mmCIF file with all atom_site columns, C-alpha atoms in Angstrom:
data_model
loop_
_atom_site.group_PDB
_atom_site.id
_atom_site.type_symbol
_atom_site.label_atom_id
_atom_site.label_alt_id
_atom_site.label_comp_id
_atom_site.label_asym_id
_atom_site.label_entity_id
_atom_site.label_seq_id
_atom_site.pdbx_PDB_ins_code
_atom_site.Cartn_x
_atom_site.Cartn_y
_atom_site.Cartn_z
_atom_site.occupancy
_atom_site.B_iso_or_equiv
_atom_site.pdbx_formal_charge
_atom_site.auth_seq_id
_atom_site.auth_comp_id
_atom_site.auth_asym_id
_atom_site.auth_atom_id
_atom_site.pdbx_PDB_model_num
ATOM 1   C CA . MET A 1 1   ? 0.000   0.000   0.000  1.00 89.00 ? 1   MET A CA 1
ATOM 2   C CA . ASN A 1 2   ? 1.251   3.464   -0.824 1.00 93.00 ? 2   ASN A CA 1
ATOM 3   C CA . LEU A 1 3   ? 0.962   6.386   1.571  1.00 92.00 ? 3   LEU A CA 1
ATOM 4   C CA . SER A 1 4   ? -2.172  7.757   -0.098 1.00 93.00 ? 4   SER A CA 1
ATOM 5   C CA . ALA A 1 5   ? -3.970  4.430   0.258  1.00 94.00 ? 5   ALA A CA 1
ATOM 6   C CA . ILE A 1 6   ? -2.904  4.171   3.892  1.00 95.00 ? 6   ILE A CA 1
ATOM 7   C CA . ILE A 1 7   ? -4.213  7.667   4.629  1.00 95.00 ? 7   ILE A CA 1
ATOM 8   C CA . THR A 1 8   ? -7.541  6.745   3.024  1.00 94.00 ? 8   THR A CA 1
ATOM 9   C CA . ALA A 1 9   ? -7.741  3.535   5.076  1.00 94.00 ? 9   ALA A CA 1
ATOM 10  C CA . VAL A 1 10  ? -6.943  5.360   8.323  1.00 95.00 ? 10  VAL A CA 1
ATOM 11  C CA . GLY A 1 11  ? -9.675  7.884   7.538  1.00 94.00 ? 11  GLY A CA 1
ATOM 12  C CA . GLU A 1 12  ? -12.227 5.085   7.067  1.00 94.00 ? 12  GLU A CA 1
ATOM 13  C CA . CYS A 1 13  ? -11.630 3.794   10.597 1.00 92.00 ? 13  CYS A CA 1
ATOM 14  C CA . PRO A 1 14  ? -14.338 5.185   12.928 1.00 87.00 ? 14  PRO A CA 1
ATOM 15  C CA . TYR A 1 15  ? -11.596 5.936   15.450 1.00 88.00 ? 15  TYR A CA 1
ATOM 16  C CA . PHE A 1 16  ? -10.024 8.464   13.052 1.00 92.00 ? 16  PHE A CA 1
ATOM 17  C CA . ASN A 1 17  ? -12.895 9.241   10.684 1.00 89.00 ? 17  ASN A CA 1
ATOM 18  C CA . GLY A 1 18  ? -13.509 12.949  10.163 1.00 90.00 ? 18  GLY A CA 1
ATOM 19  C CA . LEU A 1 19  ? -10.159 14.105  11.514 1.00 92.00 ? 19  LEU A CA 1
ATOM 20  C CA . ASP A 1 20  ? -8.153  16.769  9.712  1.00 93.00 ? 20  ASP A CA 1
ATOM 21  C CA . ALA A 1 21  ? -6.084  15.597  6.761  1.00 95.00 ? 21  ALA A CA 1
ATOM 22  C CA . ASP A 1 22  ? -2.822  16.507  8.488  1.00 95.00 ? 22  ASP A CA 1
ATOM 23  C CA . ILE A 1 23  ? -3.684  14.291  11.477 1.00 95.00 ? 23  ILE A CA 1
ATOM 24  C CA . LEU A 1 24  ? -4.603  11.398  9.184  1.00 95.00 ? 24  LEU A CA 1
ATOM 25  C CA . ALA A 1 25  ? -1.282  11.828  7.380  1.00 96.00 ? 25  ALA A CA 1
ATOM 26  C CA . GLU A 1 26  ? 0.534   11.851  10.699 1.00 95.00 ? 26  GLU A CA 1
ATOM 27  C CA . VAL A 1 27  ? -1.163  8.614   11.758 1.00 95.00 ? 27  VAL A CA 1
ATOM 28  C CA . ALA A 1 28  ? -0.409  7.077   8.364  1.00 95.00 ? 28  ALA A CA 1
ATOM 29  C CA . GLU A 1 29  ? 3.288   7.753   8.873  1.00 95.00 ? 29  GLU A CA 1
ATOM 30  C CA . LEU A 1 30  ? 3.178   5.812   12.156 1.00 95.00 ? 30  LEU A CA 1
ATOM 31  C CA . VAL A 1 31  ? 1.457   2.641   10.997 1.00 96.00 ? 31  VAL A CA 1
ATOM 32  C CA . ARG A 1 32  ? 2.992   -0.428  9.409  1.00 96.00 ? 32  ARG A CA 1
ATOM 33  C CA . VAL A 1 33  ? 1.229   -2.610  6.849  1.00 96.00 ? 33  VAL A CA 1
ATOM 34  C CA . VAL A 1 34  ? 1.097   -6.292  7.819  1.00 96.00 ? 34  VAL A CA 1
ATOM 35  C CA . HIS A 1 35  ? -0.463  -9.321  6.129  1.00 96.00 ? 35  HIS A CA 1
ATOM 36  C CA . PHE A 1 36  ? -1.701  -12.623 7.533  1.00 95.00 ? 36  PHE A CA 1
ATOM 37  C CA . PRO A 1 37  ? -3.070  -15.658 5.677  1.00 96.00 ? 37  PRO A CA 1
ATOM 38  C CA . ALA A 1 38  ? -6.471  -17.165 6.393  1.00 94.00 ? 38  ALA A CA 1
ATOM 39  C CA . GLY A 1 39  ? -6.444  -19.198 9.587  1.00 91.00 ? 39  GLY A CA 1
ATOM 40  C CA . ARG A 1 40  ? -3.571  -17.321 11.240 1.00 93.00 ? 40  ARG A CA 1
ATOM 41  C CA . VAL A 1 41  ? -4.030  -16.203 14.850 1.00 92.00 ? 41  VAL A CA 1
ATOM 42  C CA . PHE A 1 42  ? -2.624  -12.682 14.818 1.00 91.00 ? 42  PHE A CA 1
ATOM 43  C CA . LEU A 1 43  ? -3.694  -11.643 18.313 1.00 91.00 ? 43  LEU A CA 1
ATOM 44  C CA . ARG A 1 44  ? -3.510  -14.281 21.011 1.00 91.00 ? 44  ARG A CA 1
ATOM 45  C CA . LYS A 1 45  ? -5.050  -14.196 24.478 1.00 89.00 ? 45  LYS A CA 1
ATOM 46  C CA . GLY A 1 46  ? -2.357  -13.557 27.067 1.00 90.00 ? 46  GLY A CA 1
ATOM 47  C CA . ASP A 1 47  ? 0.061   -11.866 24.655 1.00 92.00 ? 47  ASP A CA 1
ATOM 48  C CA . PRO A 1 48  ? 1.361   -8.372  25.499 1.00 93.00 ? 48  PRO A CA 1
ATOM 49  C CA . GLY A 1 49  ? -0.795  -5.453  24.366 1.00 92.00 ? 49  GLY A CA 1
ATOM 50  C CA . ASP A 1 50  ? 1.944   -3.890  22.271 1.00 94.00 ? 50  ASP A CA 1
ATOM 51  C CA . ALA A 1 51  ? -0.131  -2.574  19.345 1.00 95.00 ? 51  ALA A CA 1
ATOM 52  C CA . ALA A 1 52  ? -3.582  -1.942  17.898 1.00 95.00 ? 52  ALA A CA 1
ATOM 53  C CA . PHE A 1 53  ? -4.678  -2.862  14.370 1.00 95.00 ? 53  PHE A CA 1
ATOM 54  C CA . ILE A 1 54  ? -6.967  -1.490  11.680 1.00 95.00 ? 54  ILE A CA 1
ATOM 55  C CA . ILE A 1 55  ? -8.289  -4.189  9.350  1.00 94.00 ? 55  ILE A CA 1
ATOM 56  C CA . VAL A 1 56  ? -8.087  -2.923  5.785  1.00 95.00 ? 56  VAL A CA 1
ATOM 57  C CA . HIS A 1 57  ? -8.965  -6.016  3.756  1.00 94.00 ? 57  HIS A CA 1
ATOM 58  C CA . GLY A 1 58  ? -10.516 -9.316  4.811  1.00 93.00 ? 58  GLY A CA 1
ATOM 59  C CA . ARG A 1 59  ? -12.365 -10.501 7.902  1.00 90.00 ? 59  ARG A CA 1
ATOM 60  C CA . ALA A 1 60  ? -11.258 -11.691 11.324 1.00 92.00 ? 60  ALA A CA 1
ATOM 61  C CA . ASN A 1 61  ? -13.059 -13.451 14.147 1.00 89.00 ? 61  ASN A CA 1
ATOM 62  C CA . VAL A 1 62  ? -12.843 -13.126 17.909 1.00 86.00 ? 62  VAL A CA 1
ATOM 63  C CA . MET A 1 63  ? -12.527 -16.641 19.277 1.00 84.00 ? 63  MET A CA 1
ATOM 64  C CA . ALA A 1 64  ? -13.283 -18.229 22.648 1.00 74.00 ? 64  ALA A CA 1
ATOM 65  C CA . THR A 1 65  ? -11.907 -21.565 23.818 1.00 70.00 ? 65  THR A CA 1
ATOM 66  C CA . ALA A 1 66  ? -13.277 -24.300 26.047 1.00 61.00 ? 66  ALA A CA 1
ATOM 67  C CA . GLY A 1 67  ? -10.716 -27.042 26.537 1.00 64.00 ? 67  GLY A CA 1
ATOM 68  C CA . GLU A 1 68  ? -9.720  -28.061 23.043 1.00 64.00 ? 68  GLU A CA 1
ATOM 69  C CA . ARG A 1 69  ? -12.814 -26.557 21.419 1.00 64.00 ? 69  ARG A CA 1
ATOM 70  C CA . VAL A 1 70  ? -12.725 -23.143 19.772 1.00 67.00 ? 70  VAL A CA 1
ATOM 71  C CA . MET A 1 71  ? -15.723 -21.081 18.705 1.00 69.00 ? 71  MET A CA 1
ATOM 72  C CA . GLN A 1 72  ? -16.437 -17.678 17.200 1.00 74.00 ? 72  GLN A CA 1
ATOM 73  C CA . VAL A 1 73  ? -18.009 -15.066 19.479 1.00 73.00 ? 73  VAL A CA 1
ATOM 74  C CA . ASN A 1 74  ? -17.679 -11.970 17.276 1.00 77.00 ? 74  ASN A CA 1
ATOM 75  C CA . SER A 1 75  ? -16.694 -10.907 13.777 1.00 82.00 ? 75  SER A CA 1
ATOM 76  C CA . ILE A 1 76  ? -14.465 -7.963  12.860 1.00 86.00 ? 76  ILE A CA 1
ATOM 77  C CA . GLU A 1 77  ? -15.091 -6.159  9.583  1.00 85.00 ? 77  GLU A CA 1
ATOM 78  C CA . PRO A 1 78  ? -12.795 -3.866  7.545  1.00 91.00 ? 78  PRO A CA 1
ATOM 79  C CA . TYR A 1 79  ? -11.757 -0.537  9.069  1.00 93.00 ? 79  TYR A CA 1
ATOM 80  C CA . GLU A 1 80  ? -12.521 -1.539  12.642 1.00 89.00 ? 80  GLU A CA 1
ATOM 81  C CA . LEU A 1 81  ? -9.802  -0.859  15.212 1.00 89.00 ? 81  LEU A CA 1
ATOM 82  C CA . VAL A 1 82  ? -8.957  -3.965  17.235 1.00 90.00 ? 82  VAL A CA 1
ATOM 83  C CA . GLY A 1 83  ? -6.672  -4.586  20.178 1.00 90.00 ? 83  GLY A CA 1
ATOM 84  C CA . GLU A 1 84  ? -6.901  -1.001  21.382 1.00 91.00 ? 84  GLU A CA 1
ATOM 85  C CA . VAL A 1 85  ? -7.830  -1.816  24.994 1.00 90.00 ? 85  VAL A CA 1
ATOM 86  C CA . ALA A 1 86  ? -4.661  -3.810  25.634 1.00 92.00 ? 86  ALA A CA 1
ATOM 87  C CA . ALA A 1 87  ? -2.665  -1.287  23.597 1.00 92.00 ? 87  ALA A CA 1
ATOM 88  C CA . PHE A 1 88  ? -3.837  1.533   25.834 1.00 93.00 ? 88  PHE A CA 1
ATOM 89  C CA . ASP A 1 89  ? -3.467  -0.139  29.219 1.00 92.00 ? 89  ASP A CA 1
ATOM 90  C CA . GLY A 1 90  ? -0.412  -2.214  28.338 1.00 90.00 ? 90  GLY A CA 1
ATOM 91  C CA . ARG A 1 91  ? -1.881  -5.379  29.804 1.00 92.00 ? 91  ARG A CA 1
ATOM 92  C CA . THR A 1 92  ? -2.317  -8.701  28.066 1.00 92.00 ? 92  THR A CA 1
ATOM 93  C CA . ARG A 1 93  ? -4.788  -9.571  25.308 1.00 90.00 ? 93  ARG A CA 1
ATOM 94  C CA . THR A 1 94  ? -8.174  -10.842 26.452 1.00 83.00 ? 94  THR A CA 1
ATOM 95  C CA . ALA A 1 95  ? -9.100  -12.915 23.379 1.00 85.00 ? 95  ALA A CA 1
ATOM 96  C CA . ASP A 1 96  ? -7.746  -14.592 20.267 1.00 89.00 ? 96  ASP A CA 1
ATOM 97  C CA . LEU A 1 97  ? -8.267  -12.971 16.869 1.00 91.00 ? 97  LEU A CA 1
ATOM 98  C CA . ILE A 1 98  ? -7.971  -15.261 13.887 1.00 91.00 ? 98  ILE A CA 1
ATOM 99  C CA . ALA A 1 99  ? -7.995  -14.310 10.215 1.00 93.00 ? 99  ALA A CA 1
ATOM 100 C CA . GLU A 1 100 ? -11.125 -15.776 8.623  1.00 90.00 ? 100 GLU A CA 1
ATOM 101 C CA . THR A 1 101 ? -9.765  -14.779 5.213  1.00 93.00 ? 101 THR A CA 1
ATOM 102 C CA . ALA A 1 102 ? -6.394  -13.432 4.196  1.00 95.00 ? 102 ALA A CA 1
ATOM 103 C CA . VAL A 1 103 ? -6.177  -10.044 5.912  1.00 95.00 ? 103 VAL A CA 1
ATOM 104 C CA . THR A 1 104 ? -4.269  -6.816  5.454  1.00 96.00 ? 104 THR A CA 1
ATOM 105 C CA . LEU A 1 105 ? -3.923  -4.692  8.576  1.00 96.00 ? 105 LEU A CA 1
ATOM 106 C CA . LEU A 1 106 ? -2.378  -1.433  9.663  1.00 97.00 ? 106 LEU A CA 1
ATOM 107 C CA . ARG A 1 107 ? -0.407  -1.918  12.865 1.00 97.00 ? 107 ARG A CA 1
ATOM 108 C CA . ILE A 1 108 ? 0.107   1.047   15.189 1.00 96.00 ? 108 ILE A CA 1
ATOM 109 C CA . ASP A 1 109 ? 2.445   0.463   18.110 1.00 96.00 ? 109 ASP A CA 1
ATOM 110 C CA . ARG A 1 110 ? 1.243   1.219   21.629 1.00 95.00 ? 110 ARG A CA 1
ATOM 111 C CA . ARG A 1 111 ? 3.747   4.046   22.070 1.00 96.00 ? 111 ARG A CA 1
ATOM 112 C CA . ASP A 1 112 ? 2.623   5.712   18.826 1.00 96.00 ? 112 ASP A CA 1
ATOM 113 C CA . LEU A 1 113 ? -1.065  5.273   19.657 1.00 95.00 ? 113 LEU A CA 1
ATOM 114 C CA . TRP A 1 114 ? -0.522  7.032   22.968 1.00 95.00 ? 114 TRP A CA 1
ATOM 115 C CA . THR A 1 115 ? 1.563   9.762   21.307 1.00 95.00 ? 115 THR A CA 1
ATOM 116 C CA . ILE A 1 116 ? -1.060  10.623  18.697 1.00 95.00 ? 116 ILE A CA 1
ATOM 117 C CA . THR A 1 117 ? -3.871  10.430  21.278 1.00 94.00 ? 117 THR A CA 1
ATOM 118 C CA . LEU A 1 118 ? -2.181  12.781  23.735 1.00 94.00 ? 118 LEU A CA 1
ATOM 119 C CA . LYS A 1 119 ? -1.053  15.175  21.020 1.00 95.00 ? 119 LYS A CA 1
ATOM 120 C CA . HIS A 1 120 ? -4.449  15.801  19.430 1.00 94.00 ? 120 HIS A CA 1
ATOM 121 C CA . SER A 1 121 ? -7.570  16.482  21.477 1.00 94.00 ? 121 SER A CA 1
ATOM 122 C CA . ALA A 1 122 ? -9.793  15.264  18.626 1.00 93.00 ? 122 ALA A CA 1
ATOM 123 C CA . VAL A 1 123 ? -8.114  11.861  18.740 1.00 92.00 ? 123 VAL A CA 1
ATOM 124 C CA . ALA A 1 124 ? -8.384  11.792  22.536 1.00 93.00 ? 124 ALA A CA 1
ATOM 125 C CA . GLU A 1 125 ? -12.110 12.547  22.275 1.00 92.00 ? 125 GLU A CA 1
ATOM 126 C CA . ARG A 1 126 ? -12.610 9.618   19.903 1.00 89.00 ? 126 ARG A CA 1
ATOM 127 C CA . ALA A 1 127 ? -10.561 7.374   22.185 1.00 88.00 ? 127 ALA A CA 1
ATOM 128 C CA . ILE A 1 128 ? -12.772 8.232   25.149 1.00 90.00 ? 128 ILE A CA 1
ATOM 129 C CA . ILE A 1 129 ? -15.967 7.700   23.136 1.00 89.00 ? 129 ILE A CA 1
ATOM 130 C CA . SER A 1 130 ? -14.684 4.390   21.749 1.00 85.00 ? 130 SER A CA 1
ATOM 131 C CA . LEU A 1 131 ? -13.664 3.032   25.140 1.00 85.00 ? 131 LEU A CA 1
ATOM 132 C CA . CYS A 1 132 ? -16.935 4.214   26.684 1.00 87.00 ? 132 CYS A CA 1
ATOM 133 C CA . ALA A 1 133 ? -18.815 2.305   23.972 1.00 82.00 ? 133 ALA A CA 1
ATOM 134 C CA . LEU A 1 134 ? -16.870 -0.839  24.826 1.00 78.00 ? 134 LEU A CA 1
ATOM 135 C CA . SER A 1 135 ? -17.663 -0.329  28.506 1.00 78.00 ? 135 SER A CA 1
ATOM 136 C CA . ARG A 1 136 ? -21.368 0.158   27.765 1.00 81.00 ? 136 ARG A CA 1
ATOM 137 C CA . ARG A 1 137 ? -21.520 -3.037  25.712 1.00 74.00 ? 137 ARG A CA 1
ATOM 138 C CA . ALA A 1 138 ? -19.814 -4.932  28.509 1.00 70.00 ? 138 ALA A CA 1
ATOM 139 C CA . SER A 1 139 ? -22.230 -3.466  31.076 1.00 72.00 ? 139 SER A CA 1
ATOM 140 C CA . GLU A 1 140 ? -25.213 -4.347  28.897 1.00 70.00 ? 140 GLU A CA 1
ATOM 141 C CA . GLY A 1 141 ? -23.914 -7.901  28.661 1.00 67.00 ? 141 GLY A CA 1
ATOM 142 C CA . VAL A 1 142 ? -23.609 -8.147  32.435 1.00 62.00 ? 142 VAL A CA 1
ATOM 143 C CA . GLU A 1 143 ? -27.069 -6.653  32.868 1.00 62.00 ? 143 GLU A CA 1
ATOM 144 C CA . ASP A 1 144 ? -28.511 -9.079  30.349 1.00 61.00 ? 144 ASP A CA 1
ATOM 145 C CA . ALA A 1 145 ? -26.909 -12.006 32.146 1.00 60.00 ? 145 ALA A CA 1
ATOM 146 C CA . ALA A 1 146 ? -28.165 -10.777 35.508 1.00 55.00 ? 146 ALA A CA 1
ATOM 147 C CA . LEU A 1 147 ? -31.718 -9.883  34.544 1.00 52.00 ? 147 LEU A CA 1
ATOM 148 C CA . ARG A 1 148 ? -32.621 -12.558 32.054 1.00 64.00 ? 148 ARG A CA 1
ATOM 149 C CA . ASP A 1 149 ? -32.792 -16.139 33.191 1.00 81.00 ? 149 ASP A CA 1
ATOM 150 C CA . GLN A 1 150 ? -30.933 -18.794 31.279 1.00 83.00 ? 150 GLN A CA 1
ATOM 151 C CA . ARG A 1 151 ? -34.081 -20.040 29.571 1.00 87.00 ? 151 ARG A CA 1
ATOM 152 C CA . SER A 1 152 ? -34.894 -16.717 27.927 1.00 89.00 ? 152 SER A CA 1
ATOM 153 C CA . ARG A 1 153 ? -31.253 -16.040 27.028 1.00 87.00 ? 153 ARG A CA 1
ATOM 154 C CA . LEU A 1 154 ? -30.936 -19.448 25.358 1.00 89.00 ? 154 LEU A CA 1
ATOM 155 C CA . ALA A 1 155 ? -34.165 -18.775 23.459 1.00 91.00 ? 155 ALA A CA 1
ATOM 156 C CA . ARG A 1 156 ? -32.753 -15.473 22.207 1.00 88.00 ? 156 ARG A CA 1
ATOM 157 C CA . LEU A 1 157 ? -29.502 -17.144 21.184 1.00 88.00 ? 157 LEU A CA 1
ATOM 158 C CA . LEU A 1 158 ? -31.274 -19.912 19.265 1.00 89.00 ? 158 LEU A CA 1
ATOM 159 C CA . LEU A 1 159 ? -33.381 -17.318 17.454 1.00 88.00 ? 159 LEU A CA 1
ATOM 160 C CA . SER A 1 160 ? -30.291 -15.370 16.451 1.00 85.00 ? 160 SER A CA 1
ATOM 161 C CA . LEU A 1 161 ? -28.491 -18.499 15.242 1.00 85.00 ? 161 LEU A CA 1
ATOM 162 C CA . SER A 1 162 ? -31.389 -20.040 13.316 1.00 84.00 ? 162 SER A CA 1
ATOM 163 C CA . GLY A 1 163 ? -31.807 -19.311 9.639  1.00 73.00 ? 163 GLY A CA 1
ATOM 164 C CA . SER A 1 164 ? -35.021 -18.944 7.680  1.00 74.00 ? 164 SER A CA 1
ATOM 165 C CA . SER A 1 165 ? -35.330 -22.736 7.707  1.00 77.00 ? 165 SER A CA 1
ATOM 166 C CA . GLY A 1 166 ? -35.112 -22.767 11.496 1.00 83.00 ? 166 GLY A CA 1
ATOM 167 C CA . LEU A 1 167 ? -31.913 -24.801 11.458 1.00 84.00 ? 167 LEU A CA 1
ATOM 168 C CA . VAL A 1 168 ? -29.137 -24.218 13.982 1.00 82.00 ? 168 VAL A CA 1
ATOM 169 C CA . GLU A 1 169 ? -26.263 -26.291 12.644 1.00 73.00 ? 169 GLU A CA 1
ATOM 170 C CA . ALA A 1 170 ? -22.810 -27.323 13.834 1.00 67.00 ? 170 ALA A CA 1
ATOM 171 C CA . ILE A 1 171 ? -23.038 -26.039 17.388 1.00 79.00 ? 171 ILE A CA 1
ATOM 172 C CA . THR A 1 172 ? -22.736 -28.143 20.526 1.00 83.00 ? 172 THR A CA 1
ATOM 173 C CA . GLN A 1 173 ? -24.267 -27.725 23.957 1.00 85.00 ? 173 GLN A CA 1
ATOM 174 C CA . GLN A 1 174 ? -20.817 -26.747 25.254 1.00 85.00 ? 174 GLN A CA 1
ATOM 175 C CA . GLU A 1 175 ? -20.550 -23.999 22.645 1.00 84.00 ? 175 GLU A CA 1
ATOM 176 C CA . LEU A 1 176 ? -24.009 -22.713 23.522 1.00 86.00 ? 176 LEU A CA 1
ATOM 177 C CA . ALA A 1 177 ? -22.972 -22.697 27.178 1.00 85.00 ? 177 ALA A CA 1
ATOM 178 C CA . ILE A 1 178 ? -19.864 -20.631 26.365 1.00 82.00 ? 178 ILE A CA 1
ATOM 179 C CA . ARG A 1 179 ? -22.014 -18.094 24.536 1.00 81.00 ? 179 ARG A CA 1
ATOM 180 C CA . LEU A 1 180 ? -24.315 -17.826 27.544 1.00 82.00 ? 180 LEU A CA 1
ATOM 181 C CA . GLY A 1 181 ? -21.606 -17.899 30.200 1.00 77.00 ? 181 GLY A CA 1
ATOM 182 C CA . THR A 1 182 ? -23.122 -20.939 31.890 1.00 81.00 ? 182 THR A CA 1
ATOM 183 C CA . GLN A 1 183 ? -22.587 -24.683 32.268 1.00 82.00 ? 183 GLN A CA 1
ATOM 184 C CA . ARG A 1 184 ? -23.282 -27.302 29.597 1.00 85.00 ? 184 ARG A CA 1
ATOM 185 C CA . GLU A 1 185 ? -25.537 -29.180 32.007 1.00 86.00 ? 185 GLU A CA 1
ATOM 186 C CA . ALA A 1 186 ? -27.813 -26.136 32.317 1.00 85.00 ? 186 ALA A CA 1
ATOM 187 C CA . VAL A 1 187 ? -28.083 -25.843 28.532 1.00 87.00 ? 187 VAL A CA 1
ATOM 188 C CA . ALA A 1 188 ? -28.835 -29.572 28.232 1.00 88.00 ? 188 ALA A CA 1
ATOM 189 C CA . ARG A 1 189 ? -31.619 -29.287 30.830 1.00 89.00 ? 189 ARG A CA 1
ATOM 190 C CA . ILE A 1 190 ? -33.256 -26.316 29.070 1.00 90.00 ? 190 ILE A CA 1
ATOM 191 C CA . LEU A 1 191 ? -32.983 -27.921 25.618 1.00 90.00 ? 191 LEU A CA 1
ATOM 192 C CA . ARG A 1 192 ? -34.619 -31.056 26.999 1.00 89.00 ? 192 ARG A CA 1
ATOM 193 C CA . GLU A 1 193 ? -37.471 -28.889 28.262 1.00 90.00 ? 193 GLU A CA 1
ATOM 194 C CA . PHE A 1 194 ? -37.763 -27.170 24.856 1.00 91.00 ? 194 PHE A CA 1
ATOM 195 C CA . ARG A 1 195 ? -37.855 -30.551 23.103 1.00 91.00 ? 195 ARG A CA 1
ATOM 196 C CA . ASN A 1 196 ? -40.537 -31.886 25.454 1.00 92.00 ? 196 ASN A CA 1
ATOM 197 C CA . LYS A 1 197 ? -42.684 -28.857 24.564 1.00 92.00 ? 197 LYS A CA 1
ATOM 198 C CA . ASP A 1 198 ? -41.965 -29.292 20.815 1.00 92.00 ? 198 ASP A CA 1
ATOM 199 C CA . ILE A 1 199 ? -40.312 -25.870 20.679 1.00 92.00 ? 199 ILE A CA 1
ATOM 200 C CA . VAL A 1 200 ? -37.099 -27.282 19.209 1.00 91.00 ? 200 VAL A CA 1
ATOM 201 C CA . GLY A 1 201 ? -36.125 -30.615 17.744 1.00 88.00 ? 201 GLY A CA 1
ATOM 202 C CA . GLY A 1 202 ? -33.069 -32.300 16.326 1.00 81.00 ? 202 GLY A CA 1
ATOM 203 C CA . GLY A 1 203 ? -30.124 -34.170 17.696 1.00 72.00 ? 203 GLY A CA 1
ATOM 204 C CA . LYS A 1 204 ? -26.523 -33.613 18.685 1.00 69.00 ? 204 LYS A CA 1
ATOM 205 C CA . GLY A 1 205 ? -24.906 -30.621 16.987 1.00 69.00 ? 205 GLY A CA 1
ATOM 206 C CA . ARG A 1 206 ? -27.989 -29.876 14.855 1.00 79.00 ? 206 ARG A CA 1
ATOM 207 C CA . LEU A 1 207 ? -31.094 -28.182 16.197 1.00 86.00 ? 207 LEU A CA 1
ATOM 208 C CA . ARG A 1 208 ? -34.261 -27.049 14.466 1.00 87.00 ? 208 ARG A CA 1
ATOM 209 C CA . VAL A 1 209 ? -36.690 -24.421 15.731 1.00 89.00 ? 209 VAL A CA 1
ATOM 210 C CA . LEU A 1 210 ? -40.151 -26.010 15.538 1.00 91.00 ? 210 LEU A CA 1
ATOM 211 C CA . ASN A 1 211 ? -42.226 -23.299 17.205 1.00 91.00 ? 211 ASN A CA 1
ATOM 212 C CA . ARG A 1 212 ? -40.705 -19.880 16.576 1.00 90.00 ? 212 ARG A CA 1
ATOM 213 C CA . ASN A 1 213 ? -43.575 -18.014 18.224 1.00 90.00 ? 213 ASN A CA 1
ATOM 214 C CA . ALA A 1 214 ? -43.130 -19.955 21.461 1.00 91.00 ? 214 ALA A CA 1
ATOM 215 C CA . LEU A 1 215 ? -39.381 -19.375 21.353 1.00 91.00 ? 215 LEU A CA 1
ATOM 216 C CA . GLU A 1 216 ? -39.876 -15.644 20.781 1.00 90.00 ? 216 GLU A CA 1
ATOM 217 C CA . ALA A 1 217 ? -42.252 -15.511 23.744 1.00 91.00 ? 217 ALA A CA 1
ATOM 218 C CA . LEU A 1 218 ? -39.614 -17.151 25.934 1.00 89.00 ? 218 LEU A CA 1
ATOM 219 C CA . ALA A 1 219 ? -36.937 -14.807 24.604 1.00 87.00 ? 219 ALA A CA 1
ATOM 220 C CA . ASN A 1 220 ? -38.996 -11.776 25.619 1.00 85.00 ? 220 ASN A CA 1
ATOM 221 C CA . SER A 1 221 ? -40.104 -13.109 29.001 1.00 78.00 ? 221 SER A CA 1
#
């Protein structure tokens, strides 16, 4: 990527979008273009928070692990800034990020991220807003977990995972439990209840929503 393309990419990132051209050029001078093939883990849980990344091309997934099993919990699209929390506080990474496709990223070292943030109030404002948004999402997740019982949260998850056919494929009870922050046994008990009421059907690793209205009612209870 040439400098002009890098400046354009930096400007597309919500963290820097709308900033003056001279600031974007300054950021562009600080970043380094890096490439990773599909399947490569480019941020690993527990690694030092030494940099943040802007995805320019491709897609990446945030992954959670349970023993030897790995599952996707979020997807990162082009121009999103990732790894900024660890880059700001200097602590270790909290999740794995794996390239779903071949990816091109702009890497900005922790020192340079801090420098540009402290130098320009407009960047600092965006940093505060961005980190507040992350905090709000985390708080909403905690609130959801606290206020909604496991039955309604599982119903909501199954609705979100099911396609127009009602199929929820290639997901285990353990993976559902990870998504919900609970134990596999609890998920198994609730699914058994749903099956007995003909709300869902199907076997191991493949579920089908049989009564979407009933599931929606549970999700909103």
